[in-house]
């Protein structure tokens, strides 16, 4: 018997796995929406896509949140993880897999990974003294504190002196510098690549990979008195999720990741520690990492610590999932920081979605109903995207891609204003038919290009235009006052 092989190009895309110390906010949604758009775009291109997201559920920070909530860690993480997955569903985000680090499959894979790491000879036992910031789940330098307080989390780190197992990260300085500077591991945008390179060039120190006093974690196979450092375990999710132990064939198919999206604050973990660990166990490095900037509200980073969070579910309930997806990708160029707010969302919703795309669609379909009795006939949409929008999306320049599509929308709306079909129909109905055919073809093409970003709206447009009986469709976006 011969087995069928999948000849399609594979594309493996990941997001960070999010801490389940609290429900998701718009910042988490941002990276995940972007990944969903890229996954949909590559699926549209006929590629064999694997899109992974999930939740990071072990460690001191989660254990403390569970205790504060008066729940067992497992009950607590079950509850919050479910909120993440429900929120992604509400936002039209469709991952191929949602990994939880409390999954047995992940825990088993981490154990195998740790054994390999130990066998690599890059692990040793030692003592560490330092300042640990639970918010960061990382040791933090004295120089990073202001008045003894971590600025990101507004808390005092704990002074810790303990026995740990260490990983010889210092040995990977040269090879990482080489791989990154030669773009074997691509880091984008360029400012982030430079930031990582200059950090590496300052010299890398070995890192502790286990904690003796953190009970909520995966025990080291060779020293059950310690659990593996949560970041080391979390970074391995990208391998465990695709079957590192449970489904080696699948792992072979998808690894290495083609694109990893994450926020700029965690690039050192992903561009230095993660790759060094992979080198130690002789696995390939991800091909590309792209770091998005921060969403701010009134200039301050949106975060659980600051408490200025926006729940994406509230926005979905009011404006619909496509509007939220559109807004986050249109408002701030991907890779930069930018301010978001409900006021800004409302402005974009009314001007771009209701008055722009929505208006073009309703004018065109109303005229088809009125002048052509609902039947526009055979239309041919352009075989190739000449606007450059799809290329921009492919290049992760989402806002630029949307700007280009909205230029087409504005152009088509102006074309209608100028042609005045409501007058022209009296003298030259054939010309009006031709105009409506062209507008339909354009709308169809726009829907195709927009499908990764606005899946629901694109589907509605496509279905109505393909139906051959275009009558009184509902407005795509009702104006909101
Ligand atoms: N659990 C770690 C990641 C482990 S990956 C192996 C973690 N989790 S987190 O819950 O803090 O999520 C961080 C990620 O959420 C950021 O890297 C970014 O992708 C996203 N964002 C969180 N807040 C954000 C903003 N205010 N703005 C943009 N993205 C933000 O770190």
PDB file of N, CA and C in Angstrom, residues 335-423:
ATOM      1  N   UNK A 335       4.032  46.182  14.156  1.00  0.00           N
ATOM      2  CA  UNK A 335       5.435  46.341  14.543  1.00  0.00           C
ATOM      3  C   UNK A 335       5.644  47.607  15.357  1.00  0.00           C
ATOM      4  N   UNK A 336       4.718  48.565  15.226  1.00  0.00           N
ATOM      5  CA  UNK A 336       4.856  49.816  15.988  1.00  0.00           C
ATOM      6  C   UNK A 336       3.905  49.837  17.185  1.00  0.00           C
ATOM      7  N   UNK A 337       4.177  50.745  18.122  1.00  0.00           N
ATOM      8  CA  UNK A 337       3.246  50.959  19.232  1.00  0.00           C
ATOM      9  C   UNK A 337       2.140  51.890  18.761  1.00  0.00           C
ATOM     10  N   UNK A 338       0.995  51.830  19.393  1.00  0.00           N
ATOM     11  CA  UNK A 338      -0.059  52.779  19.018  1.00  0.00           C
ATOM     12  C   UNK A 338      -1.210  52.761  19.997  1.00  0.00           C
ATOM     13  N   UNK A 339      -1.897  53.891  20.039  1.00  0.00           N
ATOM     14  CA  UNK A 339      -3.010  54.064  20.961  1.00  0.00           C
ATOM     15  C   UNK A 339      -4.315  53.518  20.364  1.00  0.00           C
ATOM     16  N   UNK A 340      -5.063  52.807  21.164  1.00  0.00           N
ATOM     17  CA  UNK A 340      -6.376  52.335  20.711  1.00  0.00           C
ATOM     18  C   UNK A 340      -7.424  52.728  21.757  1.00  0.00           C
ATOM     19  N   UNK A 341      -8.651  52.886  21.305  1.00  0.00           N
ATOM     20  CA  UNK A 341      -9.733  53.203  22.239  1.00  0.00           C
ATOM     21  C   UNK A 341     -11.048  52.916  21.539  1.00  0.00           C
ATOM     22  N   UNK A 342     -12.116  52.863  22.310  1.00  0.00           N
ATOM     23  CA  UNK A 342     -13.410  52.602  21.700  1.00  0.00           C
ATOM     24  C   UNK A 342     -13.822  53.759  20.792  1.00  0.00           C
ATOM     25  N   UNK A 343     -13.440  54.982  21.185  1.00  0.00           N
ATOM     26  CA  UNK A 343     -13.753  56.146  20.344  1.00  0.00           C
ATOM     27  C   UNK A 343     -13.150  55.977  18.958  1.00  0.00           C
ATOM     28  N   UNK A 344     -11.886  55.548  18.940  1.00  0.00           N
ATOM     29  CA  UNK A 344     -11.189  55.364  17.661  1.00  0.00           C
ATOM     30  C   UNK A 344     -11.818  54.235  16.851  1.00  0.00           C
ATOM     31  N   UNK A 345     -12.211  53.199  17.547  1.00  0.00           N
ATOM     32  CA  UNK A 345     -12.869  52.080  16.864  1.00  0.00           C
ATOM     33  C   UNK A 345     -14.170  52.564  16.209  1.00  0.00           C
ATOM     34  N   UNK A 346     -14.923  53.378  16.933  1.00  0.00           N
ATOM     35  CA  UNK A 346     -16.197  53.865  16.425  1.00  0.00           C
ATOM     36  C   UNK A 346     -16.001  54.710  15.167  1.00  0.00           C
ATOM     37  N   UNK A 347     -14.966  55.554  15.198  1.00  0.00           N
ATOM     38  CA  UNK A 347     -14.682  56.402  14.031  1.00  0.00           C
ATOM     39  C   UNK A 347     -14.366  55.536  12.813  1.00  0.00           C
ATOM     40  N   UNK A 348     -13.494  54.546  12.994  1.00  0.00           N
ATOM     41  CA  UNK A 348     -13.146  53.652  11.885  1.00  0.00           C
ATOM     42  C   UNK A 348     -14.372  52.867  11.411  1.00  0.00           C
ATOM     43  N   UNK A 349     -15.149  52.415  12.383  1.00  0.00           N
ATOM     44  CA  UNK A 349     -16.334  51.627  12.042  1.00  0.00           C
ATOM     45  C   UNK A 349     -17.259  52.437  11.138  1.00  0.00           C
ATOM     46  N   UNK A 350     -17.567  53.653  11.567  1.00  0.00           N
ATOM     47  CA  UNK A 350     -18.514  54.462  10.792  1.00  0.00           C
ATOM     48  C   UNK A 350     -17.928  54.915   9.461  1.00  0.00           C
ATOM     49  N   UNK A 351     -16.682  55.408   9.491  1.00  0.00           N
ATOM     50  CA  UNK A 351     -16.174  55.992   8.246  1.00  0.00           C
ATOM     51  C   UNK A 351     -15.693  54.928   7.256  1.00  0.00           C
ATOM     52  N   UNK A 352     -14.950  53.930   7.735  1.00  0.00           N
ATOM     53  CA  UNK A 352     -14.373  52.965   6.784  1.00  0.00           C
ATOM     54  C   UNK A 352     -15.349  51.819   6.467  1.00  0.00           C
ATOM     55  N   UNK A 353     -15.963  51.286   7.515  1.00  0.00           N
ATOM     56  CA  UNK A 353     -16.787  50.092   7.282  1.00  0.00           C
ATOM     57  C   UNK A 353     -18.198  50.458   6.832  1.00  0.00           C
ATOM     58  N   UNK A 354     -18.888  51.319   7.586  1.00  0.00           N
ATOM     59  CA  UNK A 354     -20.271  51.646   7.192  1.00  0.00           C
ATOM     60  C   UNK A 354     -20.294  52.543   5.945  1.00  0.00           C
ATOM     61  N   UNK A 355     -19.575  53.688   6.003  1.00  0.00           N
ATOM     62  CA  UNK A 355     -19.639  54.636   4.873  1.00  0.00           C
ATOM     63  C   UNK A 355     -18.782  54.215   3.681  1.00  0.00           C
ATOM     64  N   UNK A 356     -17.765  53.418   3.912  1.00  0.00           N
ATOM     65  CA  UNK A 356     -16.876  53.022   2.812  1.00  0.00           C
ATOM     66  C   UNK A 356     -17.336  51.737   2.152  1.00  0.00           C
ATOM     67  N   UNK A 357     -16.919  50.633   2.716  1.00  0.00           N
ATOM     68  CA  UNK A 357     -17.252  49.325   2.134  1.00  0.00           C
ATOM     69  C   UNK A 357     -18.757  49.067   2.138  1.00  0.00           C
ATOM     70  N   UNK A 358     -19.395  49.344   3.296  1.00  0.00           N
ATOM     71  CA  UNK A 358     -20.829  49.066   3.430  1.00  0.00           C
ATOM     72  C   UNK A 358     -21.638  49.850   2.407  1.00  0.00           C
ATOM     73  N   UNK A 359     -21.280  51.103   2.235  1.00  0.00           N
ATOM     74  CA  UNK A 359     -22.015  51.955   1.305  1.00  0.00           C
ATOM     75  C   UNK A 359     -21.827  51.493  -0.142  1.00  0.00           C
ATOM     76  N   UNK A 360     -20.611  51.156  -0.489  1.00  0.00           N
ATOM     77  CA  UNK A 360     -20.369  50.674  -1.863  1.00  0.00           C
ATOM     78  C   UNK A 360     -21.197  49.420  -2.144  1.00  0.00           C
ATOM     79  N   UNK A 361     -21.230  48.539  -1.161  1.00  0.00           N
ATOM     80  CA  UNK A 361     -21.978  47.294  -1.331  1.00  0.00           C
ATOM     81  C   UNK A 361     -23.482  47.569  -1.445  1.00  0.00           C
ATOM     82  N   UNK A 362     -24.008  48.417  -0.572  1.00  0.00           N
ATOM     83  CA  UNK A 362     -25.464  48.600  -0.627  1.00  0.00           C
ATOM     84  C   UNK A 362     -25.871  49.391  -1.865  1.00  0.00           C
ATOM     85  N   UNK A 363     -25.071  50.375  -2.275  1.00  0.00           N
ATOM     86  CA  UNK A 363     -25.417  51.124  -3.497  1.00  0.00           C
ATOM     87  C   UNK A 363     -25.434  50.176  -4.693  1.00  0.00           C
ATOM     88  N   UNK A 364     -24.378  49.374  -4.780  1.00  0.00           N
ATOM     89  CA  UNK A 364     -24.264  48.491  -5.943  1.00  0.00           C
ATOM     90  C   UNK A 364     -25.411  47.481  -5.972  1.00  0.00           C
ATOM     91  N   UNK A 365     -25.661  46.848  -4.837  1.00  0.00           N
ATOM     92  CA  UNK A 365     -26.711  45.815  -4.836  1.00  0.00           C
ATOM     93  C   UNK A 365     -28.105  46.440  -5.015  1.00  0.00           C
ATOM     94  N   UNK A 366     -28.314  47.633  -4.451  1.00  0.00           N
ATOM     95  CA  UNK A 366     -29.618  48.299  -4.652  1.00  0.00           C
ATOM     96  C   UNK A 366     -29.864  48.594  -6.125  1.00  0.00           C
ATOM     97  N   UNK A 367     -28.818  49.040  -6.793  1.00  0.00           N
ATOM     98  CA  UNK A 367     -28.974  49.366  -8.219  1.00  0.00           C
ATOM     99  C   UNK A 367     -29.181  48.097  -9.050  1.00  0.00           C
ATOM    100  N   UNK A 368     -28.516  47.031  -8.649  1.00  0.00           N
ATOM    101  CA  UNK A 368     -28.708  45.763  -9.379  1.00  0.00           C
ATOM    102  C   UNK A 368     -30.177  45.329  -9.248  1.00  0.00           C
ATOM    103  N   UNK A 369     -30.710  45.508  -8.053  1.00  0.00           N
ATOM    104  CA  UNK A 369     -32.112  45.134  -7.835  1.00  0.00           C
ATOM    105  C   UNK A 369     -33.054  46.023  -8.657  1.00  0.00           C
ATOM    106  N   UNK A 370     -32.760  47.318  -8.609  1.00  0.00           N
ATOM    107  CA  UNK A 370     -33.663  48.284  -9.235  1.00  0.00           C
ATOM    108  C   UNK A 370     -33.577  48.272 -10.765  1.00  0.00           C
ATOM    109  N   UNK A 371     -32.357  48.258 -11.268  1.00  0.00           N
ATOM    110  CA  UNK A 371     -32.194  48.426 -12.719  1.00  0.00           C
ATOM    111  C   UNK A 371     -32.055  47.107 -13.474  1.00  0.00           C
ATOM    112  N   UNK A 372     -31.639  46.044 -12.762  1.00  0.00           N
ATOM    113  CA  UNK A 372     -31.393  44.778 -13.470  1.00  0.00           C
ATOM    114  C   UNK A 372     -32.256  43.646 -12.900  1.00  0.00           C
ATOM    115  N   UNK A 373     -33.256  44.026 -12.143  1.00  0.00           N
ATOM    116  CA  UNK A 373     -34.159  43.054 -11.544  1.00  0.00           C
ATOM    117  C   UNK A 373     -33.420  41.997 -10.704  1.00  0.00           C
ATOM    118  N   UNK A 374     -32.358  42.436 -10.060  1.00  0.00           N
ATOM    119  CA  UNK A 374     -31.628  41.552  -9.138  1.00  0.00           C
ATOM    120  C   UNK A 374     -30.615  40.632  -9.796  1.00  0.00           C
ATOM    121  N   UNK A 375     -30.533  40.676 -11.112  1.00  0.00           N
ATOM    122  CA  UNK A 375     -29.617  39.740 -11.780  1.00  0.00           C
ATOM    123  C   UNK A 375     -28.572  40.493 -12.597  1.00  0.00           C
ATOM    124  N   UNK A 376     -27.351  40.482 -12.100  1.00  0.00           N
ATOM    125  CA  UNK A 376     -26.294  41.240 -12.784  1.00  0.00           C
ATOM    126  C   UNK A 376     -25.685  40.428 -13.937  1.00  0.00           C
ATOM    127  N   UNK A 377     -25.937  39.127 -13.956  1.00  0.00           N
ATOM    128  CA  UNK A 377     -25.375  38.272 -15.018  1.00  0.00           C
ATOM    129  C   UNK A 377     -23.965  37.826 -14.680  1.00  0.00           C
ATOM    130  N   UNK A 378     -23.273  37.300 -15.686  1.00  0.00           N
ATOM    131  CA  UNK A 378     -21.911  36.755 -15.467  1.00  0.00           C
ATOM    132  C   UNK A 378     -20.911  37.882 -15.283  1.00  0.00           C
ATOM    133  N   UNK A 379     -20.193  37.872 -14.200  1.00  0.00           N
ATOM    134  CA  UNK A 379     -19.134  38.881 -14.050  1.00  0.00           C
ATOM    135  C   UNK A 379     -17.797  38.173 -13.888  1.00  0.00           C
ATOM    136  N   UNK A 380     -16.752  38.839 -14.334  1.00  0.00           N
ATOM    137  CA  UNK A 380     -15.428  38.227 -14.253  1.00  0.00           C
ATOM    138  C   UNK A 380     -14.572  39.086 -13.342  1.00  0.00           C
ATOM    139  N   UNK A 381     -14.133  38.500 -12.231  1.00  0.00           N
ATOM    140  CA  UNK A 381     -13.283  39.315 -11.359  1.00  0.00           C
ATOM    141  C   UNK A 381     -11.825  39.102 -11.759  1.00  0.00           C
ATOM    142  N   UNK A 382     -10.992  40.118 -11.525  1.00  0.00           N
ATOM    143  CA  UNK A 382      -9.607  40.042 -12.006  1.00  0.00           C
ATOM    144  C   UNK A 382      -8.890  38.802 -11.461  1.00  0.00           C
ATOM    145  N   UNK A 383      -8.134  38.099 -12.301  1.00  0.00           N
ATOM    146  CA  UNK A 383      -7.469  36.892 -11.842  1.00  0.00           C
ATOM    147  C   UNK A 383      -6.329  37.195 -10.870  1.00  0.00           C
ATOM    148  N   UNK A 384      -5.785  38.389 -10.960  1.00  0.00           N
ATOM    149  CA  UNK A 384      -4.620  38.692 -10.140  1.00  0.00           C
ATOM    150  C   UNK A 384      -4.860  40.004  -9.396  1.00  0.00           C
ATOM    151  N   UNK A 385      -4.350  40.096  -8.176  1.00  0.00           N
ATOM    152  CA  UNK A 385      -4.534  41.326  -7.424  1.00  0.00           C
ATOM    153  C   UNK A 385      -3.501  42.359  -7.873  1.00  0.00           C
ATOM    154  N   UNK A 386      -3.991  43.421  -8.496  1.00  0.00           N
ATOM    155  CA  UNK A 386      -3.061  44.443  -8.976  1.00  0.00           C
ATOM    156  C   UNK A 386      -2.894  45.575  -7.961  1.00  0.00           C
ATOM    157  N   UNK A 387      -3.690  45.554  -6.902  1.00  0.00           N
ATOM    158  CA  UNK A 387      -3.639  46.670  -5.954  1.00  0.00           C
ATOM    159  C   UNK A 387      -2.409  46.615  -5.059  1.00  0.00           C
ATOM    160  N   UNK A 388      -1.817  45.430  -4.930  1.00  0.00           N
ATOM    161  CA  UNK A 388      -0.664  45.292  -4.023  1.00  0.00           C
ATOM    162  C   UNK A 388      -1.095  44.960  -2.603  1.00  0.00           C
ATOM    163  N   UNK A 389      -2.404  44.918  -2.333  1.00  0.00           N
ATOM    164  CA  UNK A 389      -2.878  44.693  -0.961  1.00  0.00           C
ATOM    165  C   UNK A 389      -2.477  43.307  -0.452  1.00  0.00           C
ATOM    166  N   UNK A 390      -2.672  42.293  -1.296  1.00  0.00           N
ATOM    167  CA  UNK A 390      -2.347  40.943  -0.826  1.00  0.00           C
ATOM    168  C   UNK A 390      -0.857  40.802  -0.540  1.00  0.00           C
ATOM    169  N   UNK A 391      -0.042  41.456  -1.360  1.00  0.00           N
ATOM    170  CA  UNK A 391       1.409  41.423  -1.102  1.00  0.00           C
ATOM    171  C   UNK A 391       1.722  42.088   0.236  1.00  0.00           C
ATOM    172  N   UNK A 392       1.047  43.198   0.483  1.00  0.00           N
ATOM    173  CA  UNK A 392       1.279  43.895   1.758  1.00  0.00           C
ATOM    174  C   UNK A 392       0.897  42.988   2.933  1.00  0.00           C
ATOM    175  N   UNK A 393      -0.252  42.314   2.830  1.00  0.00           N
ATOM    176  CA  UNK A 393      -0.657  41.387   3.908  1.00  0.00           C
ATOM    177  C   UNK A 393       0.402  40.297   4.089  1.00  0.00           C
ATOM    178  N   UNK A 394       0.850  39.773   2.961  1.00  0.00           N
ATOM    179  CA  UNK A 394       1.833  38.685   2.970  1.00  0.00           C
ATOM    180  C   UNK A 394       3.101  39.125   3.705  1.00  0.00           C
ATOM    181  N   UNK A 395       3.380  40.396   3.547  1.00  0.00           N
ATOM    182  CA  UNK A 395       4.567  40.979   4.161  1.00  0.00           C
ATOM    183  C   UNK A 395       4.297  41.492   5.582  1.00  0.00           C
ATOM    184  N   UNK A 396       3.125  41.183   6.114  1.00  0.00           N
ATOM    185  CA  UNK A 396       2.673  41.574   7.458  1.00  0.00           C
ATOM    186  C   UNK A 396       2.452  43.075   7.603  1.00  0.00           C
ATOM    187  N   UNK A 397       2.308  43.755   6.473  1.00  0.00           N
ATOM    188  CA  UNK A 397       1.993  45.177   6.531  1.00  0.00           C
ATOM    189  C   UNK A 397       0.474  45.312   6.372  1.00  0.00           C
ATOM    190  N   UNK A 398      -0.225  44.950   7.447  1.00  0.00           N
ATOM    191  CA  UNK A 398      -1.685  44.868   7.374  1.00  0.00           C
ATOM    192  C   UNK A 398      -2.328  46.224   7.129  1.00  0.00           C
ATOM    193  N   UNK A 399      -1.833  47.257   7.835  1.00  0.00           N
ATOM    194  CA  UNK A 399      -2.502  48.552   7.692  1.00  0.00           C
ATOM    195  C   UNK A 399      -2.337  49.070   6.264  1.00  0.00           C
ATOM    196  N   UNK A 400      -1.155  48.873   5.681  1.00  0.00           N
ATOM    197  CA  UNK A 400      -0.934  49.311   4.307  1.00  0.00           C
ATOM    198  C   UNK A 400      -1.850  48.550   3.334  1.00  0.00           C
ATOM    199  N   UNK A 401      -1.972  47.253   3.526  1.00  0.00           N
ATOM    200  CA  UNK A 401      -2.851  46.451   2.667  1.00  0.00           C
ATOM    201  C   UNK A 401      -4.282  46.968   2.731  1.00  0.00           C
ATOM    202  N   UNK A 402      -4.720  47.311   3.940  1.00  0.00           N
ATOM    203  CA  UNK A 402      -6.093  47.807   4.092  1.00  0.00           C
ATOM    204  C   UNK A 402      -6.248  49.191   3.476  1.00  0.00           C
ATOM    205  N   UNK A 403      -5.213  50.020   3.612  1.00  0.00           N
ATOM    206  CA  UNK A 403      -5.253  51.348   2.981  1.00  0.00           C
ATOM    207  C   UNK A 403      -5.430  51.178   1.468  1.00  0.00           C
ATOM    208  N   UNK A 404      -4.694  50.256   0.885  1.00  0.00           N
ATOM    209  CA  UNK A 404      -4.766  50.049  -0.570  1.00  0.00           C
ATOM    210  C   UNK A 404      -6.160  49.587  -0.992  1.00  0.00           C
ATOM    211  N   UNK A 405      -6.750  48.695  -0.219  1.00  0.00           N
ATOM    212  CA  UNK A 405      -8.103  48.228  -0.558  1.00  0.00           C
ATOM    213  C   UNK A 405      -9.108  49.372  -0.403  1.00  0.00           C
ATOM    214  N   UNK A 406      -8.930  50.167   0.644  1.00  0.00           N
ATOM    215  CA  UNK A 406      -9.883  51.275   0.847  1.00  0.00           C
ATOM    216  C   UNK A 406      -9.727  52.368  -0.214  1.00  0.00           C
ATOM    217  N   UNK A 407      -8.565  52.426  -0.855  1.00  0.00           N
ATOM    218  CA  UNK A 407      -8.422  53.358  -1.988  1.00  0.00           C
ATOM    219  C   UNK A 407      -9.308  52.881  -3.127  1.00  0.00           C
ATOM    220  N   UNK A 408      -9.355  51.587  -3.344  1.00  0.00           N
ATOM    221  CA  UNK A 408     -10.214  51.045  -4.399  1.00  0.00           C
ATOM    222  C   UNK A 408     -11.683  51.308  -4.071  1.00  0.00           C
ATOM    223  N   UNK A 409     -12.013  51.149  -2.789  1.00  0.00           N
ATOM    224  CA  UNK A 409     -13.403  51.368  -2.375  1.00  0.00           C
ATOM    225  C   UNK A 409     -13.801  52.834  -2.618  1.00  0.00           C
ATOM    226  N   UNK A 410     -12.900  53.740  -2.240  1.00  0.00           N
ATOM    227  CA  UNK A 410     -13.186  55.172  -2.418  1.00  0.00           C
ATOM    228  C   UNK A 410     -13.325  55.496  -3.905  1.00  0.00           C
ATOM    229  N   UNK A 411     -12.444  54.908  -4.685  1.00  0.00           N
ATOM    230  CA  UNK A 411     -12.462  55.142  -6.138  1.00  0.00           C
ATOM    231  C   UNK A 411     -13.802  54.673  -6.723  1.00  0.00           C
ATOM    232  N   UNK A 412     -14.257  53.495  -6.312  1.00  0.00           N
ATOM    233  CA  UNK A 412     -15.508  52.955  -6.843  1.00  0.00           C
ATOM    234  C   UNK A 412     -16.702  53.803  -6.404  1.00  0.00           C
ATOM    235  N   UNK A 413     -16.673  54.276  -5.153  1.00  0.00           N
ATOM    236  CA  UNK A 413     -17.771  55.139  -4.689  1.00  0.00           C
ATOM    237  C   UNK A 413     -17.819  56.443  -5.490  1.00  0.00           C
ATOM    238  N   UNK A 414     -16.610  56.965  -5.807  1.00  0.00           N
ATOM    239  CA  UNK A 414     -16.565  58.205  -6.611  1.00  0.00           C
ATOM    240  C   UNK A 414     -17.051  57.956  -8.035  1.00  0.00           C
ATOM    241  N   UNK A 415     -16.699  56.786  -8.548  1.00  0.00           N
ATOM    242  CA  UNK A 415     -17.117  56.430  -9.906  1.00  0.00           C
ATOM    243  C   UNK A 415     -18.650  56.468 -10.004  1.00  0.00           C
ATOM    244  N   UNK A 416     -19.304  55.947  -8.991  1.00  0.00           N
ATOM    245  CA  UNK A 416     -20.774  55.957  -8.979  1.00  0.00           C
ATOM    246  C   UNK A 416     -21.292  57.406  -8.928  1.00  0.00           C
ATOM    247  N   UNK A 417     -20.665  58.204  -8.049  1.00  0.00           N
ATOM    248  CA  UNK A 417     -21.094  59.611  -7.935  1.00  0.00           C
ATOM    249  C   UNK A 417     -20.996  60.316  -9.281  1.00  0.00           C
ATOM    250  N   UNK A 418     -19.901  60.058  -9.991  1.00  0.00           N
ATOM    251  CA  UNK A 418     -19.668  60.756 -11.267  1.00  0.00           C
ATOM    252  C   UNK A 418     -20.583  60.237 -12.366  1.00  0.00           C
ATOM    253  N   UNK A 419     -20.723  58.913 -12.430  1.00  0.00           N
ATOM    254  CA  UNK A 419     -21.503  58.326 -13.534  1.00  0.00           C
ATOM    255  C   UNK A 419     -23.005  58.597 -13.386  1.00  0.00           C
ATOM    256  N   UNK A 420     -23.448  58.885 -12.160  1.00  0.00           N
ATOM    257  CA  UNK A 420     -24.878  59.123 -11.869  1.00  0.00           C
ATOM    258  C   UNK A 420     -25.793  58.122 -12.589  1.00  0.00           C
ATOM    259  N   UNK A 421     -25.657  56.856 -12.256  1.00  0.00           N
ATOM    260  CA  UNK A 421     -26.445  55.831 -12.950  1.00  0.00           C
ATOM    261  C   UNK A 421     -27.954  56.083 -12.869  1.00  0.00           C
ATOM    262  N   UNK A 422     -28.424  56.734 -11.774  1.00  0.00           N
ATOM    263  CA  UNK A 422     -29.855  57.017 -11.625  1.00  0.00           C
ATOM    264  C   UNK A 422     -30.363  57.959 -12.726  1.00  0.00           C
ATOM    265  N   UNK A 423     -29.473  58.748 -13.338  1.00  0.00           N
ATOM    266  CA  UNK A 423     -29.871  59.578 -14.488  1.00  0.00           C
ATOM    267  C   UNK A 423     -29.574  58.843 -15.791  1.00  0.00           C
TER     268      UNK A 423
END
